[in-house]
Amino acid sequence: LPRLTAGLADLHAAGYQVMLRNSGGLAVVADPGVLNVSLFLPATRERYPITAAYQLMVDYVQAVWPQLNITTGEITRSYCPGDYDLSIAGRKIAGMSQRRTAEALVIMLYVSVDGDQMARSQLIQRFYQVSLAGHHDARFPDVDPQVMTTVADALAAPTDTTATQARFIAILAQHGTVDTTSLPLVTEEPEFQAHLNQAYQQMQRRQQRLHH
């Protein structure tokens, strides 16, 4: 982006913090109405090819909202468009990305549960307009705020991220045991803390790229 610094300043002026993430490729918005869900799988690439891993998350989301006709396919003028965008009647509600190692993978989902999706889309639309400064670059979407929506709007009923999180956990519990005690214990172990500290330092170095 030729005027990235100006685009970032515009986001800061709108009250947003900016972080360069380690998966996916384009800008997304995270606020109290957006839920992030990650599935970590100890599995080889052969067991879960890219499409199969994405489909696992798709099946999960469809089970959370069986009353909604959720489809997959790129919504080209959404922000961060991709082949596995999740949409309802042509309007995107969620996007996904993956991160892989030789023996494990994580599928990451953001879903716009409620809140002002029009304002989110307009924010990213303006970010690209400011950052591109009149240049055309096919790598970045020409965001149309009309092609995105929220789950609450699609349901025509109130819902929020707390209720949605509970629903995701309930669906997962139908396919196995939900253990909410082991992970907090593991995260206190010295080996985990060492890995966490290393990953945090890598994240800090990644953020510096935004300002150079």
PDB file of C-alpha atoms in Angstrom:
ATOM      1  CA  LEU A   1       0.000   0.000   0.000  1.00  0.00           C
ATOM      2  CA  PRO A   2       1.702   3.231  -1.135  1.00  0.00           C
ATOM      3  CA  ARG A   3       0.293   5.339   1.705  1.00  0.00           C
ATOM      4  CA  LEU A   4       0.014   2.723   4.448  1.00  0.00           C
ATOM      5  CA  THR A   5       1.102   5.190   7.132  1.00  0.00           C
ATOM      6  CA  ALA A   6      -1.815   7.486   6.276  1.00  0.00           C
ATOM      7  CA  GLY A   7      -4.221   4.538   6.311  1.00  0.00           C
ATOM      8  CA  LEU A   8      -3.003   3.428   9.731  1.00  0.00           C
ATOM      9  CA  ALA A   9      -3.340   6.971  11.046  1.00  0.00           C
ATOM     10  CA  ASP A  10      -6.949   6.987   9.822  1.00  0.00           C
ATOM     11  CA  LEU A  11      -7.651   3.759  11.744  1.00  0.00           C
ATOM     12  CA  HIS A  12      -6.068   5.160  14.894  1.00  0.00           C
ATOM     13  CA  ALA A  13      -8.127   8.335  14.540  1.00  0.00           C
ATOM     14  CA  ALA A  14     -11.250   6.162  14.402  1.00  0.00           C
ATOM     15  CA  GLY A  15     -10.286   4.633  17.763  1.00  0.00           C
ATOM     16  CA  TYR A  16      -8.834   1.334  16.540  1.00  0.00           C
ATOM     17  CA  GLN A  17      -5.558  -0.343  17.410  1.00  0.00           C
ATOM     18  CA  VAL A  18      -3.712  -2.109  14.606  1.00  0.00           C
ATOM     19  CA  MET A  19      -1.997  -5.495  14.705  1.00  0.00           C
ATOM     20  CA  LEU A  20      -0.265  -7.478  11.986  1.00  0.00           C
ATOM     21  CA  ARG A  21      -1.496 -11.058  12.362  1.00  0.00           C
ATOM     22  CA  ASN A  22       0.337 -14.258  11.480  1.00  0.00           C
ATOM     23  CA  SER A  23      -2.309 -15.800   9.221  1.00  0.00           C
ATOM     24  CA  GLY A  24      -4.625 -14.619   6.504  1.00  0.00           C
ATOM     25  CA  GLY A  25      -3.693 -11.784   4.223  1.00  0.00           C
ATOM     26  CA  LEU A  26      -5.953  -8.733   4.363  1.00  0.00           C
ATOM     27  CA  ALA A  27      -7.587  -6.379   6.845  1.00  0.00           C
ATOM     28  CA  VAL A  28     -10.366  -7.492   9.195  1.00  0.00           C
ATOM     29  CA  VAL A  29     -12.092  -5.788  12.119  1.00  0.00           C
ATOM     30  CA  ALA A  30     -12.227  -7.137  15.670  1.00  0.00           C
ATOM     31  CA  ASP A  31     -14.573  -5.486  18.158  1.00  0.00           C
ATOM     32  CA  PRO A  32     -16.986  -6.667  20.902  1.00  0.00           C
ATOM     33  CA  GLY A  33     -19.477  -7.968  18.314  1.00  0.00           C
ATOM     34  CA  VAL A  34     -16.956 -10.190  16.531  1.00  0.00           C
ATOM     35  CA  LEU A  35     -16.147 -13.681  17.834  1.00  0.00           C
ATOM     36  CA  ASN A  36     -12.866 -15.422  17.002  1.00  0.00           C
ATOM     37  CA  VAL A  37     -12.838 -19.230  17.075  1.00  0.00           C
ATOM     38  CA  SER A  38      -9.747 -21.387  16.511  1.00  0.00           C
ATOM     39  CA  LEU A  39      -9.582 -25.155  16.055  1.00  0.00           C
ATOM     40  CA  PHE A  40      -6.151 -26.629  16.858  1.00  0.00           C
ATOM     41  CA  LEU A  41      -5.593 -30.091  15.398  1.00  0.00           C
ATOM     42  CA  PRO A  42      -2.599 -32.387  16.053  1.00  0.00           C
ATOM     43  CA  ALA A  43      -2.668 -33.792  12.537  1.00  0.00           C
ATOM     44  CA  THR A  44      -0.436 -34.225   9.495  1.00  0.00           C
ATOM     45  CA  ARG A  45      -1.042 -32.306   6.287  1.00  0.00           C
ATOM     46  CA  GLU A  46      -1.944 -35.546   4.555  1.00  0.00           C
ATOM     47  CA  ARG A  47      -4.737 -36.222   7.033  1.00  0.00           C
ATOM     48  CA  TYR A  48      -6.227 -32.746   6.728  1.00  0.00           C
ATOM     49  CA  PRO A  49      -5.548 -31.060   3.373  1.00  0.00           C
ATOM     50  CA  ILE A  50      -6.368 -27.346   3.234  1.00  0.00           C
ATOM     51  CA  THR A  51      -9.892 -27.814   1.874  1.00  0.00           C
ATOM     52  CA  ALA A  52     -10.741 -30.589   4.347  1.00  0.00           C
ATOM     53  CA  ALA A  53      -9.593 -28.445   7.273  1.00  0.00           C
ATOM     54  CA  TYR A  54     -11.704 -25.521   6.125  1.00  0.00           C
ATOM     55  CA  GLN A  55     -14.696 -27.815   5.663  1.00  0.00           C
ATOM     56  CA  LEU A  56     -14.337 -28.985   9.268  1.00  0.00           C
ATOM     57  CA  MET A  57     -14.886 -25.405  10.462  1.00  0.00           C
ATOM     58  CA  VAL A  58     -17.710 -24.895   7.968  1.00  0.00           C
ATOM     59  CA  ASP A  59     -19.506 -27.959   9.355  1.00  0.00           C
ATOM     60  CA  TYR A  60     -18.984 -26.631  12.868  1.00  0.00           C
ATOM     61  CA  VAL A  61     -20.488 -23.230  12.057  1.00  0.00           C
ATOM     62  CA  GLN A  62     -23.435 -24.758  10.222  1.00  0.00           C
ATOM     63  CA  ALA A  63     -24.148 -26.936  13.266  1.00  0.00           C
ATOM     64  CA  VAL A  64     -24.178 -23.835  15.486  1.00  0.00           C
ATOM     65  CA  TRP A  65     -26.857 -22.183  13.318  1.00  0.00           C
ATOM     66  CA  PRO A  66     -28.768 -24.985  11.556  1.00  0.00           C
ATOM     67  CA  GLN A  67     -31.668 -22.620  10.891  1.00  0.00           C
ATOM     68  CA  LEU A  68     -29.506 -20.457   8.634  1.00  0.00           C
ATOM     69  CA  ASN A  69     -28.602 -21.331   5.047  1.00  0.00           C
ATOM     70  CA  ILE A  70     -24.865 -20.710   5.313  1.00  0.00           C
ATOM     71  CA  THR A  71     -22.886 -21.140   2.104  1.00  0.00           C
ATOM     72  CA  THR A  72     -19.198 -20.993   1.214  1.00  0.00           C
ATOM     73  CA  GLY A  73     -17.522 -19.121  -1.616  1.00  0.00           C
ATOM     74  CA  GLU A  74     -15.645 -15.892  -2.132  1.00  0.00           C
ATOM     75  CA  ILE A  75     -17.544 -12.639  -1.583  1.00  0.00           C
ATOM     76  CA  THR A  76     -15.214 -10.587  -3.740  1.00  0.00           C
ATOM     77  CA  ARG A  77     -16.114  -7.117  -2.452  1.00  0.00           C
ATOM     78  CA  SER A  78     -16.092  -8.032   1.226  1.00  0.00           C
ATOM     79  CA  TYR A  79     -13.052  -7.247   3.326  1.00  0.00           C
ATOM     80  CA  CYS A  80     -10.497 -10.065   3.378  1.00  0.00           C
ATOM     81  CA  PRO A  81     -12.280 -12.113   0.682  1.00  0.00           C
ATOM     82  CA  GLY A  82     -11.414 -15.791   0.311  1.00  0.00           C
ATOM     83  CA  ASP A  83     -12.657 -19.052  -1.194  1.00  0.00           C
ATOM     84  CA  TYR A  84     -14.079 -20.105   2.167  1.00  0.00           C
ATOM     85  CA  ASP A  85     -16.000 -16.971   3.073  1.00  0.00           C
ATOM     86  CA  LEU A  86     -19.215 -17.889   4.903  1.00  0.00           C
ATOM     87  CA  SER A  87     -22.279 -16.035   3.738  1.00  0.00           C
ATOM     88  CA  ILE A  88     -26.061 -15.921   3.949  1.00  0.00           C
ATOM     89  CA  ALA A  89     -27.992 -14.903   0.827  1.00  0.00           C
ATOM     90  CA  GLY A  90     -24.795 -13.534  -0.692  1.00  0.00           C
ATOM     91  CA  ARG A  91     -23.794 -11.433   2.323  1.00  0.00           C
ATOM     92  CA  LYS A  92     -20.670 -12.430   4.229  1.00  0.00           C
ATOM     93  CA  ILE A  93     -20.806 -13.179   7.957  1.00  0.00           C
ATOM     94  CA  ALA A  94     -17.421 -14.826   8.489  1.00  0.00           C
ATOM     95  CA  GLY A  95     -13.955 -15.482   7.109  1.00  0.00           C
ATOM     96  CA  MET A  96     -11.266 -18.084   7.768  1.00  0.00           C
ATOM     97  CA  SER A  97      -7.545 -18.647   7.585  1.00  0.00           C
ATOM     98  CA  GLN A  98      -5.138 -21.462   8.442  1.00  0.00           C
ATOM     99  CA  ARG A  99      -1.670 -21.840   9.896  1.00  0.00           C
ATOM    100  CA  ARG A 100       0.211 -25.128   9.527  1.00  0.00           C
ATOM    101  CA  THR A 101       3.282 -26.989  10.741  1.00  0.00           C
ATOM    102  CA  ALA A 102       4.404 -30.500   9.845  1.00  0.00           C
ATOM    103  CA  GLU A 103       2.418 -32.127  12.655  1.00  0.00           C
ATOM    104  CA  ALA A 104      -0.352 -29.683  13.550  1.00  0.00           C
ATOM    105  CA  LEU A 105      -2.640 -27.040  12.139  1.00  0.00           C
ATOM    106  CA  VAL A 106      -5.031 -24.377  13.305  1.00  0.00           C
ATOM    107  CA  ILE A 107      -8.141 -23.168  11.483  1.00  0.00           C
ATOM    108  CA  MET A 108      -9.047 -19.637  12.515  1.00  0.00           C
ATOM    109  CA  LEU A 109     -12.497 -18.118  12.085  1.00  0.00           C
ATOM    110  CA  TYR A 110     -13.857 -14.667  12.708  1.00  0.00           C
ATOM    111  CA  VAL A 111     -17.625 -14.309  12.688  1.00  0.00           C
ATOM    112  CA  SER A 112     -19.559 -11.040  12.836  1.00  0.00           C
ATOM    113  CA  VAL A 113     -22.159 -11.949  15.445  1.00  0.00           C
ATOM    114  CA  ASP A 114     -23.747  -8.562  16.038  1.00  0.00           C
ATOM    115  CA  GLY A 115     -22.910  -4.868  16.038  1.00  0.00           C
ATOM    116  CA  ASP A 116     -22.642  -2.346  13.223  1.00  0.00           C
ATOM    117  CA  GLN A 117     -21.284  -4.304  10.265  1.00  0.00           C
ATOM    118  CA  MET A 118     -21.912  -1.360   7.943  1.00  0.00           C
ATOM    119  CA  ALA A 119     -19.554   0.777  10.040  1.00  0.00           C
ATOM    120  CA  ARG A 120     -16.924  -1.990  10.098  1.00  0.00           C
ATOM    121  CA  SER A 121     -17.043  -2.337   6.329  1.00  0.00           C
ATOM    122  CA  GLN A 122     -16.929   1.410   5.777  1.00  0.00           C
ATOM    123  CA  LEU A 123     -13.891   1.595   8.059  1.00  0.00           C
ATOM    124  CA  ILE A 124     -11.947  -0.894   5.914  1.00  0.00           C
ATOM    125  CA  GLN A 125     -13.273   0.645   2.707  1.00  0.00           C
ATOM    126  CA  ARG A 126     -11.872   4.011   3.790  1.00  0.00           C
ATOM    127  CA  PHE A 127      -8.607   2.408   4.967  1.00  0.00           C
ATOM    128  CA  TYR A 128      -7.921   1.083   1.472  1.00  0.00           C
ATOM    129  CA  GLN A 129      -9.012   4.285  -0.201  1.00  0.00           C
ATOM    130  CA  VAL A 130      -6.629   6.330   1.957  1.00  0.00           C
ATOM    131  CA  SER A 131      -3.777   3.801   1.751  1.00  0.00           C
ATOM    132  CA  LEU A 132      -4.024   3.344  -2.028  1.00  0.00           C
ATOM    133  CA  ALA A 133      -4.247   7.112  -2.626  1.00  0.00           C
ATOM    134  CA  GLY A 134      -6.056   6.726  -5.945  1.00  0.00           C
ATOM    135  CA  HIS A 135      -3.959   3.820  -7.228  1.00  0.00           C
ATOM    136  CA  HIS A 136      -5.616   0.606  -8.403  1.00  0.00           C
ATOM    137  CA  ASP A 137      -4.197  -2.655  -7.094  1.00  0.00           C
ATOM    138  CA  ALA A 138      -6.098  -5.901  -7.670  1.00  0.00           C
ATOM    139  CA  ARG A 139      -4.507  -7.425  -4.553  1.00  0.00           C
ATOM    140  CA  PHE A 140      -6.783  -5.294  -2.368  1.00  0.00           C
ATOM    141  CA  PRO A 141     -10.603  -5.504  -2.392  1.00  0.00           C
ATOM    142  CA  ASP A 142     -12.858  -2.701  -3.540  1.00  0.00           C
ATOM    143  CA  VAL A 143     -14.986  -3.045  -0.409  1.00  0.00           C
ATOM    144  CA  ASP A 144     -18.755  -2.749  -0.783  1.00  0.00           C
ATOM    145  CA  PRO A 145     -20.359  -2.469   2.687  1.00  0.00           C
ATOM    146  CA  GLN A 146     -23.624  -3.875   1.314  1.00  0.00           C
ATOM    147  CA  VAL A 147     -22.169  -7.371   0.813  1.00  0.00           C
ATOM    148  CA  MET A 148     -21.571  -8.053   4.520  1.00  0.00           C
ATOM    149  CA  THR A 149     -23.919  -8.609   7.438  1.00  0.00           C
ATOM    150  CA  THR A 150     -24.087 -10.104  10.945  1.00  0.00           C
ATOM    151  CA  VAL A 151     -25.583 -13.295  12.318  1.00  0.00           C
ATOM    152  CA  ALA A 152     -28.006 -11.245  14.433  1.00  0.00           C
ATOM    153  CA  ASP A 153     -29.316  -9.459  11.342  1.00  0.00           C
ATOM    154  CA  ALA A 154     -29.619 -12.750   9.455  1.00  0.00           C
ATOM    155  CA  LEU A 155     -31.522 -14.306  12.353  1.00  0.00           C
ATOM    156  CA  ALA A 156     -33.636 -11.173  12.781  1.00  0.00           C
ATOM    157  CA  ALA A 157     -33.223 -11.837  16.489  1.00  0.00           C
ATOM    158  CA  PRO A 158     -30.836 -10.551  19.156  1.00  0.00           C
ATOM    159  CA  THR A 159     -27.709 -12.559  19.899  1.00  0.00           C
ATOM    160  CA  ASP A 160     -24.222 -11.731  21.104  1.00  0.00           C
ATOM    161  CA  THR A 161     -20.741 -13.220  21.324  1.00  0.00           C
ATOM    162  CA  THR A 162     -21.321 -14.651  24.823  1.00  0.00           C
ATOM    163  CA  ALA A 163     -24.347 -16.653  23.686  1.00  0.00           C
ATOM    164  CA  THR A 164     -22.548 -17.665  20.512  1.00  0.00           C
ATOM    165  CA  GLN A 165     -19.505 -18.892  22.416  1.00  0.00           C
ATOM    166  CA  ALA A 166     -21.760 -21.026  24.609  1.00  0.00           C
ATOM    167  CA  ARG A 167     -23.401 -22.428  21.490  1.00  0.00           C
ATOM    168  CA  PHE A 168     -20.042 -23.365  19.936  1.00  0.00           C
ATOM    169  CA  ILE A 169     -19.032 -25.164  23.147  1.00  0.00           C
ATOM    170  CA  ALA A 170     -22.371 -26.999  23.308  1.00  0.00           C
ATOM    171  CA  ILE A 171     -21.971 -28.251  19.740  1.00  0.00           C
ATOM    172  CA  LEU A 172     -18.410 -29.377  20.428  1.00  0.00           C
ATOM    173  CA  ALA A 173     -19.617 -31.251  23.534  1.00  0.00           C
ATOM    174  CA  GLN A 174     -21.897 -33.338  21.318  1.00  0.00           C
ATOM    175  CA  HIS A 175     -18.801 -34.875  19.696  1.00  0.00           C
ATOM    176  CA  GLY A 176     -16.597 -35.436  22.728  1.00  0.00           C
ATOM    177  CA  THR A 177     -15.603 -34.195  26.158  1.00  0.00           C
ATOM    178  CA  VAL A 178     -15.094 -30.478  26.653  1.00  0.00           C
ATOM    179  CA  ASP A 179     -12.191 -30.054  29.069  1.00  0.00           C
ATOM    180  CA  THR A 180     -11.974 -26.545  30.510  1.00  0.00           C
ATOM    181  CA  THR A 181      -9.377 -27.300  33.223  1.00  0.00           C
ATOM    182  CA  SER A 182      -6.307 -28.838  31.538  1.00  0.00           C
ATOM    183  CA  LEU A 183      -5.309 -25.915  29.308  1.00  0.00           C
ATOM    184  CA  PRO A 184      -4.979 -23.346  32.123  1.00  0.00           C
ATOM    185  CA  LEU A 185      -2.657 -25.785  33.930  1.00  0.00           C
ATOM    186  CA  VAL A 186      -0.572 -26.423  30.825  1.00  0.00           C
ATOM    187  CA  THR A 187      -0.129 -22.704  30.172  1.00  0.00           C
ATOM    188  CA  GLU A 188       1.548 -22.293  33.579  1.00  0.00           C
ATOM    189  CA  GLU A 189       4.252 -24.861  32.830  1.00  0.00           C
ATOM    190  CA  PRO A 190       7.785 -23.446  32.284  1.00  0.00           C
ATOM    191  CA  GLU A 191       8.138 -25.018  28.814  1.00  0.00           C
ATOM    192  CA  PHE A 192       4.894 -23.429  27.635  1.00  0.00           C
ATOM    193  CA  GLN A 193       5.852 -20.067  29.129  1.00  0.00           C
ATOM    194  CA  ALA A 194       9.185 -20.209  27.275  1.00  0.00           C
ATOM    195  CA  HIS A 195       7.418 -20.878  23.967  1.00  0.00           C
ATOM    196  CA  LEU A 196       4.892 -18.164  24.727  1.00  0.00           C
ATOM    197  CA  ASN A 197       7.621 -15.635  25.435  1.00  0.00           C
ATOM    198  CA  GLN A 198       9.365 -16.508  22.167  1.00  0.00           C
ATOM    199  CA  ALA A 199       6.107 -16.179  20.223  1.00  0.00           C
ATOM    200  CA  TYR A 200       5.389 -12.845  21.905  1.00  0.00           C
ATOM    201  CA  GLN A 201       8.799 -11.516  20.877  1.00  0.00           C
ATOM    202  CA  GLN A 202       8.160 -12.657  17.300  1.00  0.00           C
ATOM    203  CA  MET A 203       4.824 -10.861  17.362  1.00  0.00           C
ATOM    204  CA  GLN A 204       6.497  -7.682  18.599  1.00  0.00           C
ATOM    205  CA  ARG A 205       9.008  -7.819  15.731  1.00  0.00           C
ATOM    206  CA  ARG A 206       6.155  -8.368  13.280  1.00  0.00           C
ATOM    207  CA  GLN A 207       4.340  -5.268  14.527  1.00  0.00           C
ATOM    208  CA  GLN A 208       7.411  -3.133  13.861  1.00  0.00           C
ATOM    209  CA  ARG A 209       6.940  -3.739  10.124  1.00  0.00           C
ATOM    210  CA  LEU A 210       3.812  -1.583  10.264  1.00  0.00           C
ATOM    211  CA  HIS A 211       5.878   1.463  11.106  1.00  0.00           C
ATOM    212  CA  HIS A 212       8.728   1.102   8.613  1.00  0.00           C
TER     213      HIS A 212
END
